[in-house]
Amino acid sequence: AEVTYVRRATKLNTVKFYFTSAQPKQILKYHGIDKDEKGVYVEIATTRPEMLPVCQIVAVHPSDERSPWLVDQVLRVPLFNKEVKIVEDETVDPSFGTGVVMICTVGDKEDLNWVFKYKLPLEMCIDEEGRMTAVCGKYRGMMIEEARKAVIEDLRRDNFLVKQESLKQNVGVCWRCKTPVEFINAEQWFLKTIPFKKKVLEASNRMRWYPGFMKIRLEDWVKSLEWDWVISRQRYFATPIPLWECMDCNHVVVARVEDCYVDPTVDPPPVEKCPKCGGKLRGCEDVFDTWMDSSISPLYNTFWCRDKERFKKLYPMSLRPQAHDIIRTWAFYTILRCTLLTDKEPFENIMMGGFILSEDGTPMHASLGNVIDPLEVIDEFGTDAFRCYAASCALGEDNPFRRKDVIRGTRLLRKLWNVERFIAQFLPDHVPGQPTSLRTMDRWILSRYSRVVQRCTEYMDRFEFSLALKEVEYFLWHEFADHYIEMAKPFVYEKKNVESILYTLYTIGLGLTKMFAPFFPHITEEIYHRDYKGKVKTESIHSTSWPTVEIIDEDAEQIGEYIKKIIAGIRKWKSEQGLALNTPLQKVEIFTKKLSLIEQGREDIVVTMNIKDLVVNSRFSEIKEEVVDVKPVYAVMGKKYKEKTTEVVEMIKQLDPKKLYTPVKEQGMLALSDNVVLTQDDVSFDVSYSLHGKKVDVIAVDDTIITVFKGEG
Ligand SMILES: [Zn+2]
Ligand SMILES: [Zn+2]
């Protein structure tokens, strides 16, 4: 945007406009109408008194009680002795100032509507340099602020000023230097836009918008348009408008297509004299609005008018990626011009990115000192890690810069690198063939992986990068690396049943590299060249095909998830005992109702956890539990028993924990005395377990119990 609006403090000046004719006495009873020795006057408030010389009309709302008295009367503009008529109009804001307003040419956009509606003269009081024009009399040549001060001083001196109040107002300013923007009257070139509103809306409907609601922004904009597009600018640098005008009759001579690109201020016109009157031709000094060029980027890029075959193949383009701040400009003008020139919408898909804000969520501005230099972030963390943050921003949303997502990126890249390096050391020189039968656990992870491929593909198709990345990232960390790789390690180290596992590692290893490639193009290319290119033969990861679904096997997934939990349970126990993960376990018994599920993953449990003797059965009753001790939970008891807590604790200590256990656990409570009732939350029991007369540790995984003999390892 070239004009932005800022809230500024200004002064609201209430000024006397005297009637030119005599007034009845009754009129004085109304507010904002009064009289002094010079006559009867209406009070009118304005923030722009320097525009009094171009006051064209005064207006009041039709429902204003003064309206019948005022309409069609004539007032004299103070200081300038100009006579203006009073009209009634629905658009007057009765709450502004005294409810009677003056319309000047041209203070703001609304004033222009008044100009057209009441056919007011387009008399301007400010010139291109921001100075007051000749209509301003003695103020001519002054800068705007200077003139405002002088006019207010004169109003005060001549007793025209009733009062002055402070006011906050939205002012249109230059977005770059914050200078207030004024309207001037200048001849411009227009491109017809209003007649094509429907065409643009139809073209927009044929395109897919991401996110979908962004389309509404374009529609609202198109529907609100009242003027054609001003395509000329008075600037030094831009594309020249290729035409000449007759200095006598204003006839326009346009450059010949074959002569373009031309600069009419330098290049001669295609004809020597005006074809109409023989007058002298003068080159147009205006240049095009920058969007005139950028609005045909799809045409330029698809070789429109330069290569028919290519154009046919490439147009409409598949995607326009852009930010939401230029929907009204780049998107709108592109759709308008390309559709008018080709009768076809310029893109199939249009995708709206958001803004990157500073870390505290405010927009970055050099003047605020909150600008984050991407090159510095890249120097510190690398490009791919930086892209991890960028990819985690949801489409169409403005996002504060999040350093933690860059750091998350570095960890993710390291994980990917390590996982791939682990896989690579076992891979053969060629693409591993698919074995005739895949092991259940390999089917499990391939099925999980295939679902990730499905979801990731769906998200990518909808340009929901952040969700796609989340899917692949979660799978890499929490399914593939945490579980499958850990299970696979002992197999590949000992070369056991390795064919099925290598096929699985290769397929998922390459597939993950491909799915990460759009996010992390550098590290994935590096991994590809090191580990896969020799087998795949395609030049670059970025020209390989997107991964596809391998297998979807719900049975294998059910078994795999169960086995995964059991192995994770034993692993957790080992690490709690301070044992290495490959420490051999003499005997482990698993009590479960899902005997057949375990059998299909038995090999994985045994090999991964290095178990010498694994027994699986459903005779839960073989596990004997014995209550060894009971301990008060002070946090709970303290609140409940207050100063009596010590007394209650003593009572508990006197009792046999075994006798407490059954009633408290099974009935949930036990009355110790008339006013002390022990509940489950008050105490915790230490229970020891034994199996076949030997003490065991018990690991509970959902409704499965795993027992390991104490002192194992
Ligand atoms: Zn500026
Ligand atoms: Zn002429």
XYZ file of C-alpha atoms and ligand atoms in Angstrom:
715
model
C 0.000 0.000 0.000
C 1.212 3.468 -0.728
C -1.145 5.227 1.679
C -1.560 4.055 5.246
C -3.698 5.538 7.964
C -2.336 6.725 11.281
C -4.103 8.166 14.280
C -2.957 11.710 14.923
C -3.797 14.432 17.404
C -5.195 17.508 15.709
C -7.361 20.530 16.524
C -11.045 20.802 15.803
C -11.830 24.471 15.103
C -15.408 25.714 15.417
C -15.891 28.622 13.047
C -18.692 31.147 12.382
C -20.413 31.070 8.971
C -22.747 34.100 8.762
C -26.057 33.972 6.932
C -26.169 36.282 3.922
C -29.837 37.116 4.568
C -31.817 38.239 7.598
C -33.028 35.444 9.900
C -36.157 35.057 12.037
C -35.593 35.218 15.793
C -36.850 31.647 16.380
C -33.804 30.221 14.650
C -31.640 31.285 17.587
C -33.192 28.674 19.873
C -31.343 25.904 18.006
C -27.925 24.689 19.049
C -25.016 25.715 16.866
C -26.831 28.829 15.683
C -26.134 32.137 17.370
C -25.716 35.838 16.708
C -23.323 38.642 17.477
C -22.917 42.259 16.348
C -22.091 41.045 12.806
C -25.277 39.008 12.463
C -26.653 35.479 12.761
C -24.236 32.619 12.148
C -23.986 28.827 12.016
C -21.149 27.143 13.893
C -19.201 24.695 11.752
C -16.329 22.556 13.015
C -13.313 21.727 10.869
C -9.854 20.227 11.266
C -8.791 21.768 7.949
C -9.453 25.538 8.190
C -6.808 26.143 5.484
C -9.322 24.588 3.083
C -11.926 27.301 3.710
C -11.110 28.975 0.340
C -12.341 25.846 -1.458
C -15.410 25.276 0.715
C -18.096 24.488 -1.872
C -21.152 23.551 0.082
C -22.456 23.137 3.645
C -24.557 20.145 4.650
C -26.815 18.933 7.431
C -28.497 15.578 8.064
C -32.184 15.464 6.944
C -33.284 14.286 10.393
C -31.566 17.242 12.091
C -34.232 19.515 13.647
C -32.471 22.533 12.103
C -32.620 21.094 8.621
C -35.936 22.753 7.557
C -34.535 26.125 8.674
C -31.176 25.721 7.003
C -31.683 23.974 3.682
C -31.261 26.259 0.657
C -30.021 29.133 2.801
C -26.718 30.771 1.863
C -23.722 31.221 4.189
C -20.610 33.336 3.829
C -17.278 31.506 4.242
C -15.269 33.378 6.886
C -12.151 35.263 5.711
C -12.868 34.444 2.069
C -16.291 36.035 1.595
C -17.328 33.184 -0.623
C -21.041 32.272 -0.631
C -22.053 28.636 -0.171
C -25.425 26.927 -0.111
C -26.721 24.569 2.583
C -28.020 21.152 1.507
C -29.361 18.176 3.433
C -27.694 14.817 2.919
C -27.979 11.364 4.501
C -24.211 10.917 4.603
C -23.639 13.745 7.085
C -22.526 12.437 10.469
C -24.766 14.381 12.899
C -22.346 13.668 15.753
C -19.367 15.370 14.112
C -18.746 18.874 15.457
C -22.009 20.824 15.518
C -23.729 18.502 13.038
C -23.406 21.077 10.257
C -20.410 20.325 8.051
C -18.532 22.054 5.267
C -17.456 20.233 2.116
C -14.150 21.303 0.570
C -12.383 20.209 -2.606
C -10.784 17.890 -1.828
C -9.999 16.948 1.759
C -10.668 13.242 1.586
C -12.194 10.506 -0.527
C -15.725 11.239 0.693
C -15.399 14.803 -0.564
C -14.980 13.387 -4.056
C -18.347 11.666 -3.756
C -19.833 15.084 -2.902
C -18.119 16.577 -5.942
C -19.784 14.064 -8.246
C -23.150 14.063 -6.503
C -23.568 17.852 -6.343
C -21.464 18.625 -9.421
C -19.154 20.858 -7.408
C -16.260 22.605 -9.149
C -13.021 20.672 -8.702
C -11.266 23.700 -7.314
C -7.985 22.792 -5.616
C -6.271 24.695 -2.835
C -3.092 22.576 -2.684
C -0.638 22.048 -5.527
C 1.735 19.196 -6.339
C 4.397 20.617 -4.072
C 2.078 20.842 -1.107
C 1.710 24.633 -1.342
C -1.475 26.698 -1.250
C -2.735 27.720 -4.702
C -3.880 31.085 -6.079
C -7.480 30.595 -4.875
C -6.133 30.947 -1.337
C -5.437 34.656 -1.746
C -2.926 35.939 0.781
C -2.081 32.360 1.862
C -0.917 31.402 -1.614
C 2.491 29.730 -1.677
C 2.413 28.744 1.988
C 2.969 25.104 2.953
C -0.171 23.408 4.293
C 0.722 23.466 8.004
C 1.909 27.039 7.742
C -1.316 28.097 6.020
C -3.412 26.315 8.649
C -1.673 28.261 11.414
C -2.076 31.570 9.583
C -5.765 30.977 8.827
C -6.484 30.075 12.468
C -4.674 33.214 13.633
C -6.721 35.356 11.259
C -9.973 33.626 12.259
C -9.178 34.373 15.879
C -8.192 37.982 15.150
C -11.415 38.644 13.225
C -13.516 36.908 15.864
C -14.622 34.024 13.603
C -13.227 31.321 15.897
C -15.743 30.064 18.482
C -13.546 27.414 20.072
C -10.697 25.007 19.494
C -10.642 21.424 20.854
C -8.188 18.534 20.684
C -9.198 15.621 18.500
C -7.708 12.275 17.452
C -8.143 11.667 13.765
C -7.190 9.065 11.156
C -4.924 10.689 8.625
C -3.831 9.145 5.332
C -0.043 9.302 5.181
C 2.743 8.098 2.925
C 3.509 4.588 4.167
C 7.221 5.234 3.949
C 7.874 8.785 5.202
C 4.553 9.395 7.024
C 3.864 12.690 5.225
C 0.093 13.330 5.147
C -1.282 12.616 1.688
C -3.382 15.280 -0.068
C -5.670 15.111 -3.069
C -4.640 17.094 -6.106
C -6.377 17.458 -9.442
C -4.259 15.946 -12.213
C -5.022 14.306 -15.535
C -4.431 10.574 -15.451
C -4.766 7.516 -17.642
C -7.296 4.936 -16.565
C -7.820 1.301 -17.397
C -11.486 0.348 -17.479
C -12.158 -1.912 -14.523
C -15.702 -1.339 -13.360
C -17.342 -3.029 -16.409
C -15.284 -6.202 -15.793
C -16.040 -6.810 -12.123
C -18.220 -9.821 -12.889
C -15.597 -11.317 -15.183
C -12.969 -11.094 -12.472
C -15.274 -12.701 -9.907
C -16.061 -15.550 -12.298
C -12.373 -16.140 -13.020
C -11.632 -16.115 -9.304
C -14.331 -18.747 -8.788
C -12.646 -21.032 -11.290
C -9.411 -20.886 -9.280
C -8.748 -22.768 -6.037
C -7.842 -20.434 -3.182
C -5.668 -21.509 -0.246
C -6.746 -20.808 2.433
C -10.254 -20.646 0.998
C -11.376 -17.595 2.955
C -8.834 -15.421 1.152
C -11.122 -15.490 -1.870
C -13.663 -13.487 0.115
C -11.106 -10.706 0.494
C -10.818 -10.422 -3.271
C -14.587 -10.589 -3.713
C -15.194 -7.874 -1.121
C -12.617 -5.698 -2.804
C -14.024 -6.183 -6.297
C -17.566 -5.512 -5.100
C -16.482 -2.333 -3.315
C -14.720 -0.861 -6.359
C -16.232 2.405 -7.558
C -13.507 3.758 -9.790
C -11.479 2.493 -12.702
C -7.805 1.749 -12.267
C -5.480 4.748 -12.468
C -2.570 3.313 -14.422
C -0.454 6.454 -14.848
C 2.034 7.794 -12.338
C 4.189 10.909 -12.249
C 7.527 9.409 -11.334
C 11.041 9.274 -12.700
C 11.596 5.538 -12.854
C 9.070 3.047 -14.217
C 7.826 1.717 -17.534
C 6.989 4.635 -19.875
C 3.447 4.858 -21.240
C 4.041 4.348 -24.983
C 1.999 7.147 -26.523
C 2.169 10.686 -27.871
C -0.445 13.421 -27.625
C -1.194 16.191 -30.092
C -0.336 19.530 -28.517
C -3.219 21.169 -30.379
C -6.159 18.747 -30.375
C -5.086 16.190 -27.717
C -5.409 13.347 -30.223
C -3.545 10.274 -28.971
C -1.041 8.316 -31.073
C -0.117 4.922 -29.617
C 3.224 3.203 -30.300
C 3.250 0.338 -32.810
C 3.591 -3.066 -31.154
C 6.710 -3.838 -33.206
C 8.372 -0.644 -31.945
C 7.923 -1.460 -28.265
C 9.692 -1.084 -25.923
C 9.654 2.699 -26.510
C 10.270 5.720 -24.354
C 8.114 8.465 -25.908
C 10.105 11.178 -24.128
C 13.139 10.121 -26.203
C 11.923 7.984 -29.123
C 10.122 9.534 -32.111
C 6.400 8.817 -32.650
C 5.401 6.402 -35.456
C 3.929 9.355 -37.402
C 5.529 12.755 -37.696
C 2.475 14.935 -37.144
C -0.979 14.617 -35.639
C -2.978 12.576 -38.196
C -6.063 14.610 -37.301
C -4.930 18.207 -37.362
C -1.271 18.102 -38.342
C -0.305 19.471 -34.933
C 2.915 18.737 -33.103
C 3.103 15.487 -31.098
C 4.481 15.408 -27.578
C 5.700 12.204 -25.890
C 3.821 11.145 -22.765
C 5.889 11.856 -19.664
C 3.819 9.677 -17.358
C 4.890 6.180 -16.426
C 2.842 3.090 -15.641
C 1.694 2.040 -12.197
C 4.042 -0.783 -11.225
C 1.131 -3.268 -11.198
C 0.715 -2.747 -14.952
C 3.920 -4.746 -15.365
C 3.499 -7.255 -12.566
C -0.101 -7.998 -13.520
C 1.035 -9.788 -16.664
C 3.751 -11.915 -15.077
C 1.795 -15.128 -15.863
C 1.587 -14.082 -19.522
C 5.258 -13.264 -19.705
C 6.269 -16.498 -18.004
C 4.149 -18.656 -20.303
C 5.512 -17.076 -23.519
C 2.237 -15.388 -24.440
C 2.457 -13.925 -27.977
C 5.980 -15.312 -28.271
C 5.597 -19.091 -28.464
C 2.132 -20.502 -29.133
C 2.982 -24.110 -28.299
C 4.597 -23.310 -24.994
C 1.834 -20.912 -24.057
C -0.777 -23.567 -24.731
C 1.088 -25.991 -22.527
C 1.899 -23.631 -19.658
C -1.132 -21.369 -19.355
C -2.990 -21.167 -16.944
C -0.103 -21.512 -14.514
C -0.557 -24.109 -11.794
C 0.186 -21.856 -8.838
C 0.387 -18.216 -7.788
C 2.122 -17.977 -4.419
C 1.822 -14.555 -2.813
C 1.097 -12.752 0.433
C -2.320 -11.574 1.567
C -1.416 -7.877 1.585
C -1.456 -7.675 -2.207
C -4.733 -9.438 -2.953
C -6.246 -6.079 -3.965
C -3.335 -5.307 -6.224
C -1.211 -8.133 -7.573
C -3.892 -10.839 -7.438
C -6.720 -8.565 -8.572
C -4.888 -6.818 -11.427
C -3.370 -10.088 -12.640
C -6.743 -11.804 -12.777
C -8.265 -8.738 -14.444
C -5.693 -8.310 -17.188
C -4.892 -11.945 -17.914
C -8.567 -12.869 -18.071
C -9.326 -9.952 -20.384
C -6.396 -10.772 -22.668
C -6.778 -14.561 -22.811
C -10.366 -15.235 -21.699
C -8.943 -17.672 -19.173
C -8.002 -17.303 -15.522
C -4.222 -16.992 -15.028
C -3.758 -19.734 -12.379
C -5.342 -22.956 -11.235
C -4.341 -22.423 -7.606
C -3.602 -19.304 -5.624
C -1.887 -19.598 -2.264
C -1.666 -16.849 0.335
C 1.272 -16.704 2.682
C 1.287 -14.633 5.854
C 3.770 -12.141 7.239
C 6.730 -12.862 9.430
C 6.519 -10.600 12.465
C 9.157 -9.786 15.038
C 9.527 -12.100 18.019
C 7.036 -10.115 20.118
C 4.430 -10.256 17.345
C 4.774 -6.661 16.129
C 5.418 -5.933 12.448
C 9.105 -5.498 11.637
C 10.166 -1.937 10.939
C 13.642 -0.534 10.569
C 12.477 2.416 12.677
C 11.384 0.122 15.544
C 14.704 -1.718 15.557
C 12.932 -5.095 15.647
C 14.002 -6.380 12.253
C 15.339 -9.929 12.170
C 17.970 -10.386 9.500
C 17.407 -13.826 7.960
C 21.031 -13.990 6.846
C 22.186 -13.785 10.454
C 19.820 -16.585 11.454
C 21.056 -18.652 8.522
C 24.691 -18.010 9.462
C 24.012 -19.238 12.956
C 21.675 -22.177 12.341
C 21.837 -22.969 8.632
C 19.279 -22.532 5.888
C 17.414 -25.789 6.405
C 16.887 -25.130 10.117
C 15.590 -21.660 9.286
C 13.208 -23.221 6.775
C 11.902 -25.455 9.554
C 10.526 -22.330 11.234
C 9.147 -21.005 7.944
C 7.459 -24.336 7.198
C 5.844 -24.378 10.625
C 3.887 -21.194 9.845
C 0.302 -21.996 8.909
C -0.785 -20.792 5.495
C -2.274 -17.310 5.407
C -1.451 -16.542 9.032
C 0.936 -13.890 10.266
C 3.567 -15.496 12.451
C 6.025 -14.040 14.941
C 9.565 -15.234 14.357
C 10.136 -18.226 16.654
C 13.776 -18.979 17.373
C 12.683 -22.160 19.135
C 11.367 -23.540 15.848
C 14.745 -22.889 14.244
C 16.404 -24.756 17.111
C 13.806 -27.515 16.756
C 14.909 -27.575 13.118
C 18.568 -28.139 13.993
C 17.603 -31.073 16.228
C 15.351 -32.555 13.586
C 18.081 -32.273 10.944
C 20.590 -33.946 13.235
C 18.119 -36.745 13.931
C 17.421 -37.260 10.242
C 21.153 -37.261 9.477
C 21.890 -39.840 12.184
C 18.995 -42.123 11.285
C 20.003 -42.077 7.629
C 23.640 -42.691 8.484
C 22.614 -45.673 10.603
C 20.555 -47.126 7.762
C 23.216 -46.491 5.135
C 25.850 -48.654 6.819
C 23.762 -51.788 6.259
C 22.451 -51.120 2.765
C 23.758 -53.131 -0.191
C 25.081 -51.405 -3.339
C 21.855 -52.008 -5.219
C 18.198 -51.315 -4.485
C 17.183 -54.063 -2.013
C 14.505 -56.255 -3.581
C 11.203 -56.832 -1.829
C 11.367 -60.216 -0.051
C 8.612 -62.733 -0.760
C 7.301 -62.297 2.748
C 7.800 -59.358 5.056
C 8.081 -59.876 8.810
C 5.078 -58.701 10.824
C 6.983 -55.876 12.496
C 8.251 -54.704 9.117
C 4.701 -54.753 7.799
C 3.706 -52.775 10.889
C 6.164 -49.927 10.308
C 5.663 -49.938 6.528
C 1.933 -49.601 7.096
C 2.445 -46.759 9.590
C 4.817 -45.138 7.121
C 2.311 -45.527 4.289
C -0.305 -43.692 6.309
C 2.176 -40.859 6.828
C 2.761 -40.762 3.062
C -1.007 -40.546 2.533
C -1.554 -37.735 5.021
C 1.561 -35.827 4.042
C 0.547 -35.983 0.373
C -2.952 -34.746 1.189
C -1.575 -31.839 3.191
C 0.928 -30.921 0.499
C -1.819 -31.009 -2.125
C -3.697 -28.451 -0.028
C -0.518 -26.411 0.589
C -0.747 -27.111 4.311
C 2.997 -27.407 4.725
C 3.051 -27.007 8.467
C 0.764 -30.016 8.962
C 2.691 -32.083 6.424
C 5.970 -31.380 8.185
C 4.453 -32.236 11.571
C 3.364 -35.647 10.266
C 6.757 -36.632 8.894
C 8.607 -35.146 11.843
C 6.518 -37.068 14.380
C 6.915 -40.309 12.474
C 10.694 -39.939 12.223
C 11.163 -39.289 15.934
C 8.467 -41.221 17.694
C 7.723 -44.227 15.546
C 10.621 -44.917 13.241
C 13.626 -43.868 15.351
C 12.344 -44.447 18.892
C 10.830 -47.832 18.209
C 11.473 -49.463 14.875
C 15.175 -48.618 14.596
C 15.748 -49.701 18.201
C 14.028 -53.012 17.456
C 15.906 -53.446 14.204
C 19.378 -52.777 15.620
C 20.121 -56.231 17.120
C 18.798 -57.908 13.955
C 21.001 -55.963 11.582
C 24.036 -56.147 13.864
C 23.643 -59.909 14.105
C 22.469 -60.243 10.483
C 19.321 -62.073 11.567
C 16.366 -62.160 9.133
C 17.965 -59.178 7.597
C 16.429 -59.205 4.110
C 12.987 -58.006 5.200
C 14.460 -55.424 7.569
C 16.882 -53.975 5.021
C 14.092 -53.610 2.502
C 12.052 -51.776 5.145
C 14.916 -49.531 6.239
C 15.721 -48.652 2.631
C 12.119 -47.909 1.672
C 11.397 -45.723 4.672
C 14.850 -44.129 4.719
C 14.512 -42.995 1.113
C 10.830 -42.105 1.516
C 11.540 -39.858 4.499
C 14.358 -38.144 2.626
C 11.913 -37.432 -0.187
C 9.168 -36.154 2.106
C 11.610 -33.889 3.941
C 13.137 -32.650 0.666
C 10.704 -29.749 0.043
C 11.386 -28.501 3.572
C 15.112 -29.187 3.868
C 16.423 -29.183 0.300
C 20.102 -29.076 1.241
C 20.543 -31.796 3.823
C 18.224 -34.169 1.962
C 20.213 -33.674 -1.232
C 23.391 -34.423 0.714
C 21.884 -37.591 2.213
C 20.563 -38.628 -1.176
C 23.918 -38.253 -2.886
C 25.674 -40.143 -0.125
C 23.234 -43.004 0.436
C 20.735 -43.384 -2.380
C 21.826 -41.837 -5.668
C 24.123 -44.772 -6.506
C 21.117 -47.088 -6.304
C 18.291 -44.865 -7.595
C 20.385 -43.241 -10.373
C 18.234 -40.086 -10.613
C 20.405 -36.956 -10.612
C 18.872 -35.185 -7.611
C 16.462 -35.946 -4.767
C 14.410 -33.045 -6.085
C 13.786 -34.789 -9.392
C 12.891 -38.178 -7.910
C 9.263 -39.231 -7.692
C 7.164 -38.505 -4.596
C 6.857 -41.553 -2.289
C 3.778 -43.731 -2.584
C 1.865 -46.030 -0.251
C 3.707 -49.343 0.319
C 1.142 -51.382 2.207
C -1.781 -50.688 4.489
C -2.099 -53.654 6.869
C -4.417 -53.095 9.811
C -3.682 -56.476 11.414
C 0.055 -55.850 11.317
C -0.520 -52.396 12.795
C -2.540 -53.826 15.681
C 0.126 -56.428 16.455
C 2.975 -53.988 15.917
C 1.561 -51.348 18.237
C 1.128 -53.994 20.935
C 4.627 -55.419 20.554
C 6.009 -51.879 20.486
C 4.419 -51.149 23.869
C 5.738 -54.358 25.405
C 9.281 -53.740 24.214
C 9.051 -50.111 25.352
C 7.898 -51.337 28.789
C 10.843 -53.699 29.185
C 13.246 -51.050 27.862
C 11.981 -48.562 30.410
C 12.431 -51.141 33.189
C 15.982 -51.873 32.031
C 16.937 -48.236 32.051
C 15.336 -47.736 35.489
C 17.471 -50.629 36.736
C 20.539 -48.984 35.213
C 20.955 -51.859 32.755
C 22.251 -51.527 29.205
C 19.497 -52.164 26.672
C 21.242 -55.276 25.379
C 21.844 -56.753 28.847
C 20.670 -60.368 28.615
C 17.589 -61.361 30.624
C 17.394 -65.019 31.692
C 13.658 -65.326 31.990
C 10.741 -63.059 31.235
C 7.107 -64.087 31.554
C 4.312 -62.216 29.861
C 0.755 -62.610 31.135
C -1.764 -61.610 28.502
C -5.068 -62.524 26.929
C -3.675 -61.664 23.502
C -1.483 -64.733 23.190
C -1.609 -64.912 19.414
C -0.575 -61.283 18.992
C 2.515 -61.826 21.110
C 3.472 -64.923 19.167
C 3.743 -62.893 15.952
C 6.160 -60.488 17.578
C 7.923 -62.976 19.831
C 11.098 -62.902 17.780
C 11.279 -59.113 18.036
C 10.743 -59.088 21.788
C 13.333 -61.828 22.338
C 15.996 -60.444 20.025
C 15.523 -56.761 20.806
C 15.465 -57.237 24.573
C 17.990 -60.098 24.537
C 15.760 -62.537 26.449
C 17.006 -66.114 26.894
C 13.681 -67.627 27.903
C 10.377 -65.912 27.106
C 7.236 -67.529 28.490
C 3.824 -66.261 27.434
C 0.628 -67.331 29.168
C -2.671 -66.033 30.468
C -2.533 -67.467 33.994
C -2.513 -64.128 35.784
C -3.270 -65.839 39.105
C 0.229 -67.294 39.220
C 1.519 -63.875 40.166
C 1.354 -63.583 43.930
C 1.301 -60.189 45.521
C 2.222 -59.448 49.101
C 1.719 -56.194 50.934
C 4.959 -55.267 52.616
C 4.338 -51.808 53.952
C 1.842 -48.973 54.068
C 2.847 -45.320 53.953
C 0.757 -42.259 54.757
C 0.349 -39.721 51.959
C 0.979 -36.603 54.023
C -0.142 -34.149 51.328
C -3.624 -35.669 51.387
C -3.849 -36.547 55.062
C -2.587 -33.178 56.261
C -5.452 -31.378 54.551
C -8.003 -33.845 55.800
C -6.967 -34.395 59.407
C -5.134 -31.119 60.118
C -3.593 -31.213 63.641
C -4.840 -34.786 64.165
C -2.634 -36.088 61.321
C 0.149 -37.388 63.583
C -2.396 -39.252 65.657
C -3.910 -40.929 62.588
C -0.461 -41.826 61.213
C 0.308 -43.515 64.546
C -2.944 -45.512 64.309
C -1.991 -46.730 60.834
C 1.483 -47.759 61.940
C -0.013 -49.966 64.661
C -1.994 -51.951 62.105
C -0.896 -54.824 59.882
C -0.583 -53.436 56.332
C -2.014 -56.673 54.920
C -5.211 -56.160 56.904
C -5.527 -52.581 55.711
C -4.907 -53.455 52.075
C -8.000 -55.452 51.129
C -10.714 -53.152 52.546
C -8.994 -49.948 51.396
C -8.280 -51.250 47.892
C -11.520 -53.128 47.396
C -14.102 -51.060 49.291
C -12.209 -47.820 48.915
C -12.280 -47.027 52.647
C -11.824 -48.339 56.173
C -13.149 -46.835 59.389
C -10.326 -46.701 61.944
C -12.445 -45.042 64.624
C -15.708 -43.120 64.897
C -14.297 -40.064 63.189
C -11.351 -41.435 61.207
C -12.205 -43.077 57.885
C -9.203 -44.044 55.815
C -9.604 -43.811 52.022
C -7.495 -44.952 49.065
C -5.921 -41.538 48.623
C -4.667 -41.350 52.218
C -2.135 -44.164 51.965
C 0.129 -45.929 49.519
C 1.013 -49.602 49.765
C 4.328 -51.225 48.978
C 3.582 -54.497 47.275
C 6.074 -57.184 46.387
C 5.369 -59.796 43.736
C 6.503 -63.354 43.379
C 6.173 -66.025 40.770
C 6.730 -69.721 41.452
C 8.098 -68.700 44.846
C 10.683 -66.311 43.420
C 10.551 -62.542 43.780
C 9.806 -60.730 40.513
C 9.510 -57.174 39.235
C 6.232 -56.435 37.540
C 5.865 -54.226 34.458
C 2.291 -53.315 33.591
C 1.483 -52.472 29.966
C -2.249 -51.770 29.656
C -3.858 -55.106 30.659
C -0.675 -57.069 30.104
C 1.684 -57.954 32.946
C 5.360 -58.631 32.333
C 7.416 -60.235 35.066
C 11.170 -60.210 35.317
C 13.019 -62.076 38.058
C 14.624 -59.791 40.563
C 18.354 -59.593 40.287
C 18.208 -60.172 36.529
C 21.094 -58.679 34.665
Zn 6.802 9.609 1.433
Zn -4.149 17.189 -33.408
